[in-house]
Coordinates of C-alpha atoms in Angstrom, one line a residue:
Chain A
X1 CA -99.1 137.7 101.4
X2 CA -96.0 138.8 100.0
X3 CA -95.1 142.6 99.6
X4 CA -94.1 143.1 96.2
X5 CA -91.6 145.9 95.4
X6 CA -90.5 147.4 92.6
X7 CA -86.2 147.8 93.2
X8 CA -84.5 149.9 90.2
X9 CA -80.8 150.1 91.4
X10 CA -78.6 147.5 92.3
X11 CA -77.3 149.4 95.2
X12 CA -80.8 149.3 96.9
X13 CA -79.7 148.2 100.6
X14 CA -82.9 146.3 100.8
X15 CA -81.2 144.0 98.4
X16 CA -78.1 143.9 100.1
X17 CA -78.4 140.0 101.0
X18 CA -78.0 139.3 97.7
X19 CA -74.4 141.6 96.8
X20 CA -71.8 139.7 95.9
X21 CA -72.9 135.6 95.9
X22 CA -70.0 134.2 95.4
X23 CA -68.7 135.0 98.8
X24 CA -71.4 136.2 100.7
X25 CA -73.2 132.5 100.5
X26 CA -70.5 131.2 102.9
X27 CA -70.6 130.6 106.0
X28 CA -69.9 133.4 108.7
X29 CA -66.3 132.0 109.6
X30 CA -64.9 132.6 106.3
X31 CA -64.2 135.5 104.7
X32 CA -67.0 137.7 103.2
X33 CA -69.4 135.1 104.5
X34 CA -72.8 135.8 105.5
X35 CA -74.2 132.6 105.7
X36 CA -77.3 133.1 104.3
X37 CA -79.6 130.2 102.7
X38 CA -79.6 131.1 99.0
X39 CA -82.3 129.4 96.9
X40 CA -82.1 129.9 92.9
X41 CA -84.6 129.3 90.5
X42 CA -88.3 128.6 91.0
X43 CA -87.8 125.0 92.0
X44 CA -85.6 125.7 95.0
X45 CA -87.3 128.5 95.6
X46 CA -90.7 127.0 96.0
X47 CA -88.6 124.3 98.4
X48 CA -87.6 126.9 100.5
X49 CA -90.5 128.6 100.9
X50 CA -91.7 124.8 102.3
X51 CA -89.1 124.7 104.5
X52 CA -88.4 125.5 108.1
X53 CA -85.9 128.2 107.1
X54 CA -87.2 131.6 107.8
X55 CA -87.4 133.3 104.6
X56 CA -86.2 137.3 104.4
X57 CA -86.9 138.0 101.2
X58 CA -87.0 137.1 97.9
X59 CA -85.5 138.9 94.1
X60 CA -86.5 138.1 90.6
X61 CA -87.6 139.2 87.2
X62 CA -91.4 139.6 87.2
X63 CA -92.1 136.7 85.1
X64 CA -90.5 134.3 87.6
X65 CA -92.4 135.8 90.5
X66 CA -95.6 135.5 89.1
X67 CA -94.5 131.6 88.7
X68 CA -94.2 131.8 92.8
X69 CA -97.3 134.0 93.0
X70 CA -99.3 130.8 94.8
X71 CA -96.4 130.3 96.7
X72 CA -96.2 133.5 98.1
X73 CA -99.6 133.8 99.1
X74 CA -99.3 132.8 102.4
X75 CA -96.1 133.9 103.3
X76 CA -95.6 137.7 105.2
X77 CA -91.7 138.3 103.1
X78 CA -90.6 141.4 100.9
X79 CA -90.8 140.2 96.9
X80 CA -88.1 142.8 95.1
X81 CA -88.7 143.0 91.6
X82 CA -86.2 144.0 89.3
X83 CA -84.5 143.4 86.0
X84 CA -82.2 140.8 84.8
X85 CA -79.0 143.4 84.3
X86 CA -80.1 145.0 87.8
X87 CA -80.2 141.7 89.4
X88 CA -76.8 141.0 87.9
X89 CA -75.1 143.8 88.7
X90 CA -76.3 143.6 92.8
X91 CA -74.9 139.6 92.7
X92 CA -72.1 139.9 91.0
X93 CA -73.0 137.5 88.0
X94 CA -76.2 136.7 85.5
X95 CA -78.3 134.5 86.7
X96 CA -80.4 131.8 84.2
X97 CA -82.3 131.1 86.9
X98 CA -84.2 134.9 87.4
X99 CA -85.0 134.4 90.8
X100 CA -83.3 134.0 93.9
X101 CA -84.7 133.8 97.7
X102 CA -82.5 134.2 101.2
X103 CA -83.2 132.7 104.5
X104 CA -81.6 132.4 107.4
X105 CA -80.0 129.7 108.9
X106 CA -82.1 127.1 111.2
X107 CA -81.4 124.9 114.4
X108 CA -80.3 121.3 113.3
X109 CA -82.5 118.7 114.7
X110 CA -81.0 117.0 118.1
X111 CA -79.9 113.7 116.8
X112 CA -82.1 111.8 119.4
X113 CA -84.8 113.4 117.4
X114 CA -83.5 112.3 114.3
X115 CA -82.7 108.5 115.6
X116 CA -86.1 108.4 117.1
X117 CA -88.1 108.8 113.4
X118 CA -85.4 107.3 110.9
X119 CA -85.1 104.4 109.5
X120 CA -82.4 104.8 107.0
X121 CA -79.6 107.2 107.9
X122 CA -76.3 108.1 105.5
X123 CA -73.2 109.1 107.2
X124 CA -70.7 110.7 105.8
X125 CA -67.1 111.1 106.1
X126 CA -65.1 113.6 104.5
X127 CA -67.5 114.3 101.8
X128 CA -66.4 117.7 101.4
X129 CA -67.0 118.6 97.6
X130 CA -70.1 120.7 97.6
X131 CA -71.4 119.0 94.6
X132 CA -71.0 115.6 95.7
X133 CA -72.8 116.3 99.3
X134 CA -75.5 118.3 97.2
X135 CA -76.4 115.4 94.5
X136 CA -76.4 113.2 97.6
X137 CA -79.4 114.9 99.3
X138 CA -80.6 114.9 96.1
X139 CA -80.6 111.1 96.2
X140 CA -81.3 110.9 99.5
X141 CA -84.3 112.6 98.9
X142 CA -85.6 110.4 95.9
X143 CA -85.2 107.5 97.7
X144 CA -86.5 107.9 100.5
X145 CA -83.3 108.5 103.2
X146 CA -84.9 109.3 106.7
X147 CA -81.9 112.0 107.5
X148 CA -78.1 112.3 106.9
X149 CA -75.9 112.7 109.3
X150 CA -71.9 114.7 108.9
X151 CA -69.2 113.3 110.6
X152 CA -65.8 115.0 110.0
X153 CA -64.3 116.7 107.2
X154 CA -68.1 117.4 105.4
X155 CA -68.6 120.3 103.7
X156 CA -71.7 122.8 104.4
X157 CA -74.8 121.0 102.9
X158 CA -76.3 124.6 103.0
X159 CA -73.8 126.5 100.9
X160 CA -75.4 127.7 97.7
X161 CA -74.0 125.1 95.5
X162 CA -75.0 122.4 97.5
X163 CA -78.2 123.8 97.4
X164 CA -78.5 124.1 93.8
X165 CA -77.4 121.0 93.6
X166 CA -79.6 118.8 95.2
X167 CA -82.8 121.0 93.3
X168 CA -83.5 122.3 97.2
X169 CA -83.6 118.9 99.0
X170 CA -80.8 120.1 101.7
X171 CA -83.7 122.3 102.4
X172 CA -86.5 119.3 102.7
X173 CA -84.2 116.0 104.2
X174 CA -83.1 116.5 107.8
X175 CA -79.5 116.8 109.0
X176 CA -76.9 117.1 111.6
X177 CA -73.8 117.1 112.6
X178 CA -72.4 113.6 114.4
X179 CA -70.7 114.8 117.7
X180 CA -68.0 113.4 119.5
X181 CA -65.4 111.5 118.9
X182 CA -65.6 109.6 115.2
X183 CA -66.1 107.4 114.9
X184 CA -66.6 105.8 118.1
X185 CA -69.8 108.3 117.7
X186 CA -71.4 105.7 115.2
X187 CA -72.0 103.7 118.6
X188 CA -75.5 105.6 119.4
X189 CA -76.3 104.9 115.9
X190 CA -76.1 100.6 116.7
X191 CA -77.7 102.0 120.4
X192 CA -80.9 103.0 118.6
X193 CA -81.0 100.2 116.9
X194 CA -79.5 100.7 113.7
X195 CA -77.3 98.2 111.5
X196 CA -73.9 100.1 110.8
X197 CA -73.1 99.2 107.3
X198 CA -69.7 100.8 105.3
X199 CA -69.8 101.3 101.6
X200 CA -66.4 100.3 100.3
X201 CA -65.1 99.1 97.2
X202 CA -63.1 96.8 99.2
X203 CA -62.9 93.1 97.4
X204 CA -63.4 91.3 100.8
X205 CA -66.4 93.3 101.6
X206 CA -69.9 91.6 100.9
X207 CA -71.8 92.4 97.7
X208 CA -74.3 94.8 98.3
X209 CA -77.3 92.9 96.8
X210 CA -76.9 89.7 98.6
X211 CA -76.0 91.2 102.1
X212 CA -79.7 91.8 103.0
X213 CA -80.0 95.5 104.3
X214 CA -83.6 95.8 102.9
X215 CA -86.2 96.3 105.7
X216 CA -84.1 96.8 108.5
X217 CA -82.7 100.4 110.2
X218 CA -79.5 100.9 108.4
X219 CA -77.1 103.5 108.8
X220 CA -74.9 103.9 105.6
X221 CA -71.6 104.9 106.2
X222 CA -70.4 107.0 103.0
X223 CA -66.7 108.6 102.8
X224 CA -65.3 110.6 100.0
X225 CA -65.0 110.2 96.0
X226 CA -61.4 108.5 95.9
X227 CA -60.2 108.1 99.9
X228 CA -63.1 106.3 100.5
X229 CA -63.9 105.7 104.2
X230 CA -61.1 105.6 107.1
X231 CA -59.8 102.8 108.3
X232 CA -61.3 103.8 111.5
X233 CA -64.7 104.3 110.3
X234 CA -64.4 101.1 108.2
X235 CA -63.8 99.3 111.3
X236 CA -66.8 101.2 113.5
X237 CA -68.8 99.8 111.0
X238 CA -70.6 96.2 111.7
X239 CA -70.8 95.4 108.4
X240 CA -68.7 96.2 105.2
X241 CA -70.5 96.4 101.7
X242 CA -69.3 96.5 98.1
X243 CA -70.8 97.7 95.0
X244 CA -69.3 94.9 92.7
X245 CA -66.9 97.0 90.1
X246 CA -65.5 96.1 86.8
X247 CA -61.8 96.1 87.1
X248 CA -59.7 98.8 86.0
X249 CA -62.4 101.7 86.4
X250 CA -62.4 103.9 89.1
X251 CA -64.6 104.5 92.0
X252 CA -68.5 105.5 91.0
X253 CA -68.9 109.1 92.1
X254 CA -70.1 109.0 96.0
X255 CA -73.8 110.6 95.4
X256 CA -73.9 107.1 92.6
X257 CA -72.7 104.7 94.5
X258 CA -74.8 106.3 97.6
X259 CA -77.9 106.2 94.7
X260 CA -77.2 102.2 94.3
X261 CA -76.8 101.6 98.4
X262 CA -79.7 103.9 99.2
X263 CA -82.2 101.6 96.6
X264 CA -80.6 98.7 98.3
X265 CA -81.7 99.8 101.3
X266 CA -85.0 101.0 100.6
X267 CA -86.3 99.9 97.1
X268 CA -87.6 96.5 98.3
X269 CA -87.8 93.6 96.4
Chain B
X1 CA -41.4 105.8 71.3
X2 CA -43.0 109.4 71.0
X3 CA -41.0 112.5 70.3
X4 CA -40.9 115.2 72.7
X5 CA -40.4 118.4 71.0
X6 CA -40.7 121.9 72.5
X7 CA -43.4 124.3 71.5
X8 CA -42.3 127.9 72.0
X9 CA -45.2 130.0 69.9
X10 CA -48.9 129.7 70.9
X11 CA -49.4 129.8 66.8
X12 CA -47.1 127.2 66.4
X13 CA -49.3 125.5 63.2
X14 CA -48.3 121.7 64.7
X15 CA -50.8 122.8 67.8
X16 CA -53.5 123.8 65.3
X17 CA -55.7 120.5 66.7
X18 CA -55.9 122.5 70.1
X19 CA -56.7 125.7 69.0
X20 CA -59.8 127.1 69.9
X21 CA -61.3 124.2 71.9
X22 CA -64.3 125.3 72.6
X23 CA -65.7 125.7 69.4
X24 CA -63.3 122.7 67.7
X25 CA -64.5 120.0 70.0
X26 CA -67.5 119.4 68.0
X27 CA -68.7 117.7 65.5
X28 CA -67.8 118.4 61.7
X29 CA -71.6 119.0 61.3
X30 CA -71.5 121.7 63.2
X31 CA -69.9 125.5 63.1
X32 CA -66.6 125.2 63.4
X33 CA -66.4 121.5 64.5
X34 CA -63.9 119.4 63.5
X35 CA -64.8 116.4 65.0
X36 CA -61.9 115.2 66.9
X37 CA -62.0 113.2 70.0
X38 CA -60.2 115.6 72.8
X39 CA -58.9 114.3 75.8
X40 CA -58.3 116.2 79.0
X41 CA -55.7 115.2 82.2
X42 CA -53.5 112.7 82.7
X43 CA -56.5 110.0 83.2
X44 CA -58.2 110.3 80.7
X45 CA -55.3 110.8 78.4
X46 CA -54.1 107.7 79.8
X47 CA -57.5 106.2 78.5
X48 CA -57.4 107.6 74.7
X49 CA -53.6 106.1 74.6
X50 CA -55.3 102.9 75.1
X51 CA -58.4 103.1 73.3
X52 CA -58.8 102.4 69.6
X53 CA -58.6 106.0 68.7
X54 CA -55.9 107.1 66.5
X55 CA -53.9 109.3 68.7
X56 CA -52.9 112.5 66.7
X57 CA -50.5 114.1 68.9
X58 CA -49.8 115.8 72.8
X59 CA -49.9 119.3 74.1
X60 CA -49.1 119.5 77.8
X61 CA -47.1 121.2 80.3
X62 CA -42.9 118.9 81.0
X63 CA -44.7 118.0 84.6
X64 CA -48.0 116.4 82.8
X65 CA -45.9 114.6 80.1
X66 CA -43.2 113.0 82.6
X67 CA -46.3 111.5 84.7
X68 CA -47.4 109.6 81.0
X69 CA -43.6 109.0 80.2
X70 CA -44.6 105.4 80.7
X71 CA -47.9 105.2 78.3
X72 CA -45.8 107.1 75.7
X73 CA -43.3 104.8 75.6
X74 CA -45.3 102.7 73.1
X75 CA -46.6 105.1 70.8
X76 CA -45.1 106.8 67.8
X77 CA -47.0 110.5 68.0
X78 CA -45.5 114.0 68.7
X79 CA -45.9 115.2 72.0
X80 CA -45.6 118.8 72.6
X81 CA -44.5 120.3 75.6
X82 CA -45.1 124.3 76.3
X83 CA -45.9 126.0 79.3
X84 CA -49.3 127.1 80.8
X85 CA -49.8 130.2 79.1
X86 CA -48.9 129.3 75.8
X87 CA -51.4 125.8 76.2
X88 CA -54.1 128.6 77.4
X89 CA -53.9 130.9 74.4
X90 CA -53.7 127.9 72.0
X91 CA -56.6 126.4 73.0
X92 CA -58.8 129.5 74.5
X93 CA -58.9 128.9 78.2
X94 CA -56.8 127.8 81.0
X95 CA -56.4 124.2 81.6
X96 CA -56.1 123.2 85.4
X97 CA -55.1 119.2 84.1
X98 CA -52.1 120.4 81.9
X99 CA -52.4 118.2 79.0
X100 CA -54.4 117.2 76.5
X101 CA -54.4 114.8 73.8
X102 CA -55.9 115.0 70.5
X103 CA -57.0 111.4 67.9
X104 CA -58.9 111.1 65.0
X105 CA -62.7 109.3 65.6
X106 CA -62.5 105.6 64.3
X107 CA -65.5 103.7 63.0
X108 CA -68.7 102.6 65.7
X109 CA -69.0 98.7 65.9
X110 CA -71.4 97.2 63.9
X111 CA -74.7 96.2 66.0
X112 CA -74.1 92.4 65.0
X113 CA -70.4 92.8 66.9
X114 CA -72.0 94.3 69.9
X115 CA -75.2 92.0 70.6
X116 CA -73.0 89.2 69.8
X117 CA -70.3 90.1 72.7
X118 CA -73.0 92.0 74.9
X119 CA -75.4 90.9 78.1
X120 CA -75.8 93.9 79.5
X121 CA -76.5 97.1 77.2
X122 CA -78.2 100.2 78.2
X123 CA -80.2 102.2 75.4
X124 CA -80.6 105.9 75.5
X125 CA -82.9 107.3 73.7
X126 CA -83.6 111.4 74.1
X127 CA -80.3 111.5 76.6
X128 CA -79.1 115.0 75.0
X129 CA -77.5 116.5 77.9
X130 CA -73.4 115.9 77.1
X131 CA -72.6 115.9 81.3
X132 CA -75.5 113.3 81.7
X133 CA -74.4 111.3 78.9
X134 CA -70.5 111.4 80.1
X135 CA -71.5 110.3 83.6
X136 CA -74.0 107.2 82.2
X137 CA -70.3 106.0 79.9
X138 CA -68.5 106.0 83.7
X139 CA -71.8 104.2 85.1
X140 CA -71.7 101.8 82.3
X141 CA -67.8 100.8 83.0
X142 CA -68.0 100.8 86.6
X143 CA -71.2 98.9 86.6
X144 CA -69.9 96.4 83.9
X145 CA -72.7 97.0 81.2
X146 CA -70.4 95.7 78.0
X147 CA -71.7 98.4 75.3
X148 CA -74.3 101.5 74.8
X149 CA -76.7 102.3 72.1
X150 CA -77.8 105.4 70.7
X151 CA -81.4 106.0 70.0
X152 CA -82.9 109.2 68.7
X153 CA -82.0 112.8 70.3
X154 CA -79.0 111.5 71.8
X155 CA -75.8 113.7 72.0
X156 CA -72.2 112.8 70.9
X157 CA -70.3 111.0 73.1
X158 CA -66.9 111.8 71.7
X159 CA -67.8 115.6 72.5
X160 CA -65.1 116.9 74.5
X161 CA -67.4 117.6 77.8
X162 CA -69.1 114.4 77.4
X163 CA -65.0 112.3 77.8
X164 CA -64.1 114.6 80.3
X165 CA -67.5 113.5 82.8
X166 CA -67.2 110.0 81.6
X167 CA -63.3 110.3 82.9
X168 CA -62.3 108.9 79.2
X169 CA -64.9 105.9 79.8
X170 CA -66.6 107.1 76.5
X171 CA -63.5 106.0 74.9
X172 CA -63.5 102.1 76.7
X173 CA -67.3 101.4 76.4
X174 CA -68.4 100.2 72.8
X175 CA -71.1 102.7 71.7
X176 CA -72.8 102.5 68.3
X177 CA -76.3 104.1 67.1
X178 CA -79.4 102.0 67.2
X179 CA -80.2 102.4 63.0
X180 CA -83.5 102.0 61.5
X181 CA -86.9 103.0 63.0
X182 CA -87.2 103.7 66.4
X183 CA -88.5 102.0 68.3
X184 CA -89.0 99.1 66.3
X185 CA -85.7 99.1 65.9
X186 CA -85.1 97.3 69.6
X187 CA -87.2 94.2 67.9
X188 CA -83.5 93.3 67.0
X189 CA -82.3 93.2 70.6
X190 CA -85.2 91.1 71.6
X191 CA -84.8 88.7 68.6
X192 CA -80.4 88.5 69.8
X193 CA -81.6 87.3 73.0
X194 CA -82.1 90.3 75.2
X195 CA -84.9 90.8 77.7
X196 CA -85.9 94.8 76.9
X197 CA -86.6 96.6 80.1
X198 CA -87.7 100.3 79.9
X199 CA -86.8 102.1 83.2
X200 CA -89.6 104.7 84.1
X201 CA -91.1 106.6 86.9
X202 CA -94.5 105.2 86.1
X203 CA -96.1 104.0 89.4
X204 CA -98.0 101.0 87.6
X205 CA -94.2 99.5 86.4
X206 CA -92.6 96.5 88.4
X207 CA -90.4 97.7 91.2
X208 CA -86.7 97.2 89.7
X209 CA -85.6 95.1 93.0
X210 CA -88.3 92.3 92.2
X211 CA -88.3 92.5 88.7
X212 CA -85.0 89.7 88.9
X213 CA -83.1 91.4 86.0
X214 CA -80.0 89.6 87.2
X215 CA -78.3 87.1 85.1
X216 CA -80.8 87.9 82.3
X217 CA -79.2 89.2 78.8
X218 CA -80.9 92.8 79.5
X219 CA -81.3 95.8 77.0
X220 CA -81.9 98.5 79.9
X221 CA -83.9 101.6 78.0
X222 CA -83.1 105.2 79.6
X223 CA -84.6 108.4 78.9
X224 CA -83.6 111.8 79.4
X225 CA -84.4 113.4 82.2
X226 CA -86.9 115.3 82.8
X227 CA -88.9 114.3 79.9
X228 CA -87.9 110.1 80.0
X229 CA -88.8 107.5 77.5
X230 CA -91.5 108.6 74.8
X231 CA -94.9 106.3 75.4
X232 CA -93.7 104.2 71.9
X233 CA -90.2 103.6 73.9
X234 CA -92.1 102.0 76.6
X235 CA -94.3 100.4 74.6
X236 CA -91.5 98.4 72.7
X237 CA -90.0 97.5 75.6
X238 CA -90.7 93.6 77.3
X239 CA -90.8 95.1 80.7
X240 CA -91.3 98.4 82.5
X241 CA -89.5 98.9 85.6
X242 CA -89.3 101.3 88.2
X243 CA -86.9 102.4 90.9
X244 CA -89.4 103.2 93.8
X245 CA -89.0 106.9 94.3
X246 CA -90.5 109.5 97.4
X247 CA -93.3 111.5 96.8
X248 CA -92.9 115.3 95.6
X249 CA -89.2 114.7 94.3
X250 CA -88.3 114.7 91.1
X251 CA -86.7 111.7 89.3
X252 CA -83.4 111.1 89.5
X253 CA -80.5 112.1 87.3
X254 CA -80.5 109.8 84.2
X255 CA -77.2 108.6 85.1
X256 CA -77.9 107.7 88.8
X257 CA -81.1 105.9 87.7
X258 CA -79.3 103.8 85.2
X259 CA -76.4 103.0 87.9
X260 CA -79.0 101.8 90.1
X261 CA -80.7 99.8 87.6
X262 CA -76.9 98.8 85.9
X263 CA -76.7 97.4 89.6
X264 CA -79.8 95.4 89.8
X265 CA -78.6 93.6 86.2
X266 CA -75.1 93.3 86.9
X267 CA -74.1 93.4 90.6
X268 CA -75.7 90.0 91.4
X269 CA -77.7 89.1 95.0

């Protein structure tokens, strides 16, 4: 069961995880970063509470806390209750969102143990804008992706945008990092038994519909809004798939054209 | 040709289109609004200079204006070049794209000139959220659906947000609103020809990958978020399809569920 506690000033140090949010939700290499796991709003909240992230706390306005009271029935974490212009003051901006939780950071899953109970995997390549990787998890989530996997140039699924983002579901679907050298790394990938298959708007690729990924393991590769995937990872890949595109327009934003490859994939038929 | 003329004076009256964007972004209905379509960057700019909006004039910084040197070459409207500062206290905030363009709305398509051109349409009906709504225009042009139509509760698509997310796609895909009662009013898709499929998260709809959409004259019906299509929508509609989803997550964004099911029309296979 929860504790809840009343806090009146912003400069309480038991709220010090939450001072100052726009740095402190980055990760410990970079400047001001704590790199906490920030959850905002009762949504995400509730997702973290679900998850395997150990919770430290959490700080609302009343009303929202008595939203999570279920919730936090069975978990042993420090509620602080405060006011809207308290809150704002400790993080440094007003939230709409009236409640926010902190965790700390987890150990990824080995990626044996993620190969061993996936059967659809997206890898990325330089997805590195926090919104992007965020709505992907999102999608990920929603249509059933096993786990996603970060090859190079990725940005921090767990930063607190990319947690908003993705309404908590970096919190829910499994990732890792891909070690090694990439992308000759997407070898254990085909090892386990997985088809490699690129997303690229490439006109010789072949379309995504007819090229038959439904029902088997497939491992999406996914690379960045605009670059797209590498040259290198394009050729790791064993096959090469296009969402067809109506000339002249650019690229879908990756988590969309992720969303159209992951249903592909997954959504039968 | 346009003419290049330098703006010195951030009250200069032949900038008074740009002033105060925030509020004069929207509609003439509304406080403040006077209803002109506002493009933002060198892209989407691009777009409005070759849309069938009447281009008004340019604000933008020399740098901006030499990279459309080549689109302006055609056109007979004042562009005015200032500096940063001046652009951000004309128009109330700082710009990070560094030019802007400003035209006058121009009349919808009739509905007979769009279901006679049209095989794939989307029809939104309750899609209120401008950032939604922008990204479902991009969607739409990427994913070759030829024209959208606007059913009850939907929000301006020549709202400055709304061109920027669509990245000046609002101003390439025909849009026009469905008139007359809704939703009886989607008899007149059915009776042009189109199959009407209402896309819902509703467990006892056909999965969208077997519903064999493609190469069918489709009238795709989207709802907003959250919410989706009222019961009399889906009861209107010819089909109800689904885009098989995981448990315990929510639905999709509006505008990734409508690229997936944009994809299972169009993109062949």
């Amino acid at each position: 069961m929860a504790i809840l506690t009343t806090v009146e000033h912003s400069d309480d140090p038991r709220i010090d995880d939450y001072r100052d949010l726009t740095t402190a939700d980055r990760r410990p290499d970079r400047p001001g970063g704590r790199g906490l796991v920030i959850a905002e709003g009762v949504v995400v909240v509730r997702r973290l509470l679900d998850s395997p992230y150990p919770v430290r706390s959490l700080l609302g306005v009343p009303r929202r806390l008595d939203e999570l009271s279920d919730d936090l029935a069975g978990v042993d974490v420090p509620a602080y209750a405060t006011d809207a212009d308290t809150m704002a003051r400790a993080v440094g901006f007003h939230l709409n969102r009236g409640v926010l939780a902190v965790a700390d950071r987890a150990p990824a899953p080995s990626l044996d143990d993620v190969l061993a109970r996936a059967r659809t995997l997206a890898v990325c390549e330089g997805v590195g804008d926090h919104e992007n990787l965020g709505s992907l998890f999102r999608n990920a989530a929603a249509l059933g992706v096993d786990a996603i996997l970060l090859g190079p140039g990725c940005s921090d699924p767990l930063y607190r945008r990319s947690v908003r983002v993705s309404m908590g579901h970096v919190l829910r679907v499994p990732f890792t990092t891909l070690d090694g050298a990439w992308p000759a790394s997407v070898d254990r990938l085909r090892e386990a038994g997985f088809t490699v298959a690129a997303l690229t708007p490439s006109a010789d690729a072949e379309p995504l519909a007819s090229a038959g990924l439904g029902g088997r393991k497939v491992a999406l590769l996914l690379g960045a809004e605009g670059p797209g995937l590498t040259d290198e990872a394009l050729a790791a890949a064993d096959r090469r798939v296009r969402i067809p595109m109506a000339s002249g327009v650019d690229s879908l934003n990756v988590a969309t054209a992720a969303a159209v490859a992951f249903h592909a994939v997954t959504g039968g038929g």
